[in-house]
GROMACS .gro file of C-alpha atoms in nm:
model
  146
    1UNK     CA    1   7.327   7.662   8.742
    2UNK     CA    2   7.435   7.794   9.087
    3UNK     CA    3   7.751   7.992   9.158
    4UNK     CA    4   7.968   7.965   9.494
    5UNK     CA    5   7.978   8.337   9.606
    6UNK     CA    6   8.341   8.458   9.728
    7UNK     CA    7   8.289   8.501  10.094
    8UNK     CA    8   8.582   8.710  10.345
    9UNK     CA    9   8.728   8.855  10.035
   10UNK     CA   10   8.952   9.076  10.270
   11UNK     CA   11   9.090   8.788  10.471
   12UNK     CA   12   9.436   8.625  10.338
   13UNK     CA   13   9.473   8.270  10.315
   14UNK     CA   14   9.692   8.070  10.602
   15UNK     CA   15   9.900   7.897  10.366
   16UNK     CA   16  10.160   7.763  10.606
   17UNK     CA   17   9.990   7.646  10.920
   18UNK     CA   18   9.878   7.967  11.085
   19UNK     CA   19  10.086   8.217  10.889
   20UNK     CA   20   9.961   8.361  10.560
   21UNK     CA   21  10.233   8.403  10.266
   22UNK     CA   22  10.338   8.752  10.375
   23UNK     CA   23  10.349   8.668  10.714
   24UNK     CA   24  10.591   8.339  10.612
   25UNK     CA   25  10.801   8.568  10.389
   26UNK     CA   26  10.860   8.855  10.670
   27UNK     CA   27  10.940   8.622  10.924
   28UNK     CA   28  11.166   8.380  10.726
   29UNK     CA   29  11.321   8.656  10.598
   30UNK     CA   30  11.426   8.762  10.923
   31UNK     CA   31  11.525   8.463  11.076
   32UNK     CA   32  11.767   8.391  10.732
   33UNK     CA   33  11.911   8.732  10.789
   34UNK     CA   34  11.999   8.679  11.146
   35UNK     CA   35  12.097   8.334  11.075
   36UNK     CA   36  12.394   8.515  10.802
   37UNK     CA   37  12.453   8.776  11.067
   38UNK     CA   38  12.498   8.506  11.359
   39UNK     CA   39  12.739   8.295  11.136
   40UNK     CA   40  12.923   8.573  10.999
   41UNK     CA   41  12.970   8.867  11.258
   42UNK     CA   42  13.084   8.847  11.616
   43UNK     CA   43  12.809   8.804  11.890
   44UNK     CA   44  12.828   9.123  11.996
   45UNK     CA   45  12.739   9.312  11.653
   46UNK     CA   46  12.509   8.980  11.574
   47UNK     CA   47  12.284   9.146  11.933
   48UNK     CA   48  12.343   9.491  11.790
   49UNK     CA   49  12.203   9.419  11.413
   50UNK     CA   50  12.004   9.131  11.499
   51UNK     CA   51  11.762   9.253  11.742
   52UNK     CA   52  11.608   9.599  11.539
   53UNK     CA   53  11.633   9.289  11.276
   54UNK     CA   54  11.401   9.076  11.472
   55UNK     CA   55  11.179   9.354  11.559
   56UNK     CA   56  11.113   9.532  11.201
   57UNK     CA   57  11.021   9.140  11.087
   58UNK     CA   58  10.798   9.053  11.359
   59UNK     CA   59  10.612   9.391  11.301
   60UNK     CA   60  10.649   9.336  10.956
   61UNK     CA   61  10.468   9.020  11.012
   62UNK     CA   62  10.242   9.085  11.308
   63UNK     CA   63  10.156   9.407  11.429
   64UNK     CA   64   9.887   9.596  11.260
   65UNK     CA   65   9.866   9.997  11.253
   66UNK     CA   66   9.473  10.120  11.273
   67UNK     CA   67   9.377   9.726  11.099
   68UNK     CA   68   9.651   9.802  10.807
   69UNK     CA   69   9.950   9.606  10.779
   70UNK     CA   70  10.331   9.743  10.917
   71UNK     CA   71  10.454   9.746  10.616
   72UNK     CA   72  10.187  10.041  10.474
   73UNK     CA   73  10.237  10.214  10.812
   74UNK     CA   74  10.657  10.188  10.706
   75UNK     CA   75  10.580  10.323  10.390
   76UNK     CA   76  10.406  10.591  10.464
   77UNK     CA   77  10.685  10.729  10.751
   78UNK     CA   78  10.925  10.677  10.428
   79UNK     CA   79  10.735  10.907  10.204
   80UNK     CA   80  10.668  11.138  10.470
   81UNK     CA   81  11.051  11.213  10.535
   82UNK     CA   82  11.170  11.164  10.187
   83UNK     CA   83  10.837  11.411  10.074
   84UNK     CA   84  10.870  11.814  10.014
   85UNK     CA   85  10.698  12.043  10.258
   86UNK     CA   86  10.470  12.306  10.142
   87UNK     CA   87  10.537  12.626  10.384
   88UNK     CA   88  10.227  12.844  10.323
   89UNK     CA   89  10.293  13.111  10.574
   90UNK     CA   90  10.633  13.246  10.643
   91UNK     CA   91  10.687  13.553  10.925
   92UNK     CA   92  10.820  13.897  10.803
   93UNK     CA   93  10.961  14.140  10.995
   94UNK     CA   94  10.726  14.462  11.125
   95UNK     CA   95  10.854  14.784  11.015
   96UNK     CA   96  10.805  15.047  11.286
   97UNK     CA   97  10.808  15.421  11.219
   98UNK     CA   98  10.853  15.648  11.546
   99UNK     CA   99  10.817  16.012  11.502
  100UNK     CA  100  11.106  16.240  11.707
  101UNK     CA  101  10.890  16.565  11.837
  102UNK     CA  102  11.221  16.774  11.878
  103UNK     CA  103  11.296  16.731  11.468
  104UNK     CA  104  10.985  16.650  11.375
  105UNK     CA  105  11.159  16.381  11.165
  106UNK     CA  106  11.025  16.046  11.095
  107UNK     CA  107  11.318  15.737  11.228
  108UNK     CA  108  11.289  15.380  10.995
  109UNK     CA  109  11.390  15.108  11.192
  110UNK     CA  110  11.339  14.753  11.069
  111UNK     CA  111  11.409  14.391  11.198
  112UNK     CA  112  11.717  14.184  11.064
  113UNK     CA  113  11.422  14.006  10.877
  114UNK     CA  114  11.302  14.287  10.721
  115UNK     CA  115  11.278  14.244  10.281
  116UNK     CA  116  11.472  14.515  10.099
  117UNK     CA  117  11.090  14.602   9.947
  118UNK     CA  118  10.990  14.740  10.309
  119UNK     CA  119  11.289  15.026  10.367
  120UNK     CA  120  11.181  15.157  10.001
  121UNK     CA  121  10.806  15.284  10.148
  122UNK     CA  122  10.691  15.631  10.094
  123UNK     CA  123  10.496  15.746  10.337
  124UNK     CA  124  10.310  16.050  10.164
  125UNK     CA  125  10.145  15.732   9.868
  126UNK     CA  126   9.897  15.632  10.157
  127UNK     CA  127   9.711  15.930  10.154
  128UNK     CA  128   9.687  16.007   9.826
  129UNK     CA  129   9.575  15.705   9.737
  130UNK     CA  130   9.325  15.645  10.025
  131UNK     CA  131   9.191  16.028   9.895
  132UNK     CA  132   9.137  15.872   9.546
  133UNK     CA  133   8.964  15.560   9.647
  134UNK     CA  134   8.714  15.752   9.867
  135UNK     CA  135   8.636  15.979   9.560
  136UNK     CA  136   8.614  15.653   9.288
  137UNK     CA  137   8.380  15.494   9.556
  138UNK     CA  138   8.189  15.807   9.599
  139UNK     CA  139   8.169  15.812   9.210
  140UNK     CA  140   8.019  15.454   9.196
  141UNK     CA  141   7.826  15.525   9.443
  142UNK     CA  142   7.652  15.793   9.259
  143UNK     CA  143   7.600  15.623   8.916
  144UNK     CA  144   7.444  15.362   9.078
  145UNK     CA  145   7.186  15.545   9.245
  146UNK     CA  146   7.099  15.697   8.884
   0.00000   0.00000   0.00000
């Protein structure tokens, strides 16, 4: 027994002369909203309304985006601006130390974008603490090589 093999799977079927049923739908939805809007507003709002009306259904209809139908294209803009952003990377502020030579005083000055964490640095820490690393590395360093 011999089975008919599905051929142009991806192609829709033209179910109303050359339109296919989403095609049909898009465009006679369009024309029966601008049909209400010509009956029921005045001509000039009916041009206003009517014509992003008549464009959004023919590119609803006709008008593929990268072989993909409008409508995906429509969707994906909607989820886009509707979506939440992920900001990875946001700028802080430098903080600047300049030594006076006549006081021999250190001067903090910080940007207006400066976090309250940066004006609370000690600046005698960095020393100490690059003093302790050297002597743990120098410590691995030698139990290693024993």
């Amino acid at each position: 027994m011999r089975f008919e093999v599905p051929q142009f799977i991806e192609v829709e079927d033209k179910i109303f002369g050359p339109l296919t049923w989403r095609q049909f739908l898009y465009v006679g939805g369009g024309v029966g909203m601008a049909v209400v809007m010509f009956f029921t507003l005045p001509f000039i709002f009916f041009l206003i309304l009517g014509l992003p009306l008549g464009l959004l259904s023919a590119a609803l209809a006709f008008y593929p985006v990268n072989n993909r139908p409008f409508s995906f294209f429509l969707e994906a803009i909607i989820n886009y601006t509707k979506g939440q952003r992920l900001y990875l990377w946001k700028q802080s502020a430098d903080v600047v130390y300049k030594r006076n030579p006549a006081t021999q005083t250190d001067s903090y000055r910080a940007s207006p974008y400066s976090t309250p964490m940066s004006a609370n640095l000690n600046r005698s820490k960095p020393k100490q603490n690059i003093s302790s690393l050297a002597r743990k590395l120098e410590l691995q360093a030698l139990q290693k090589s024993e």
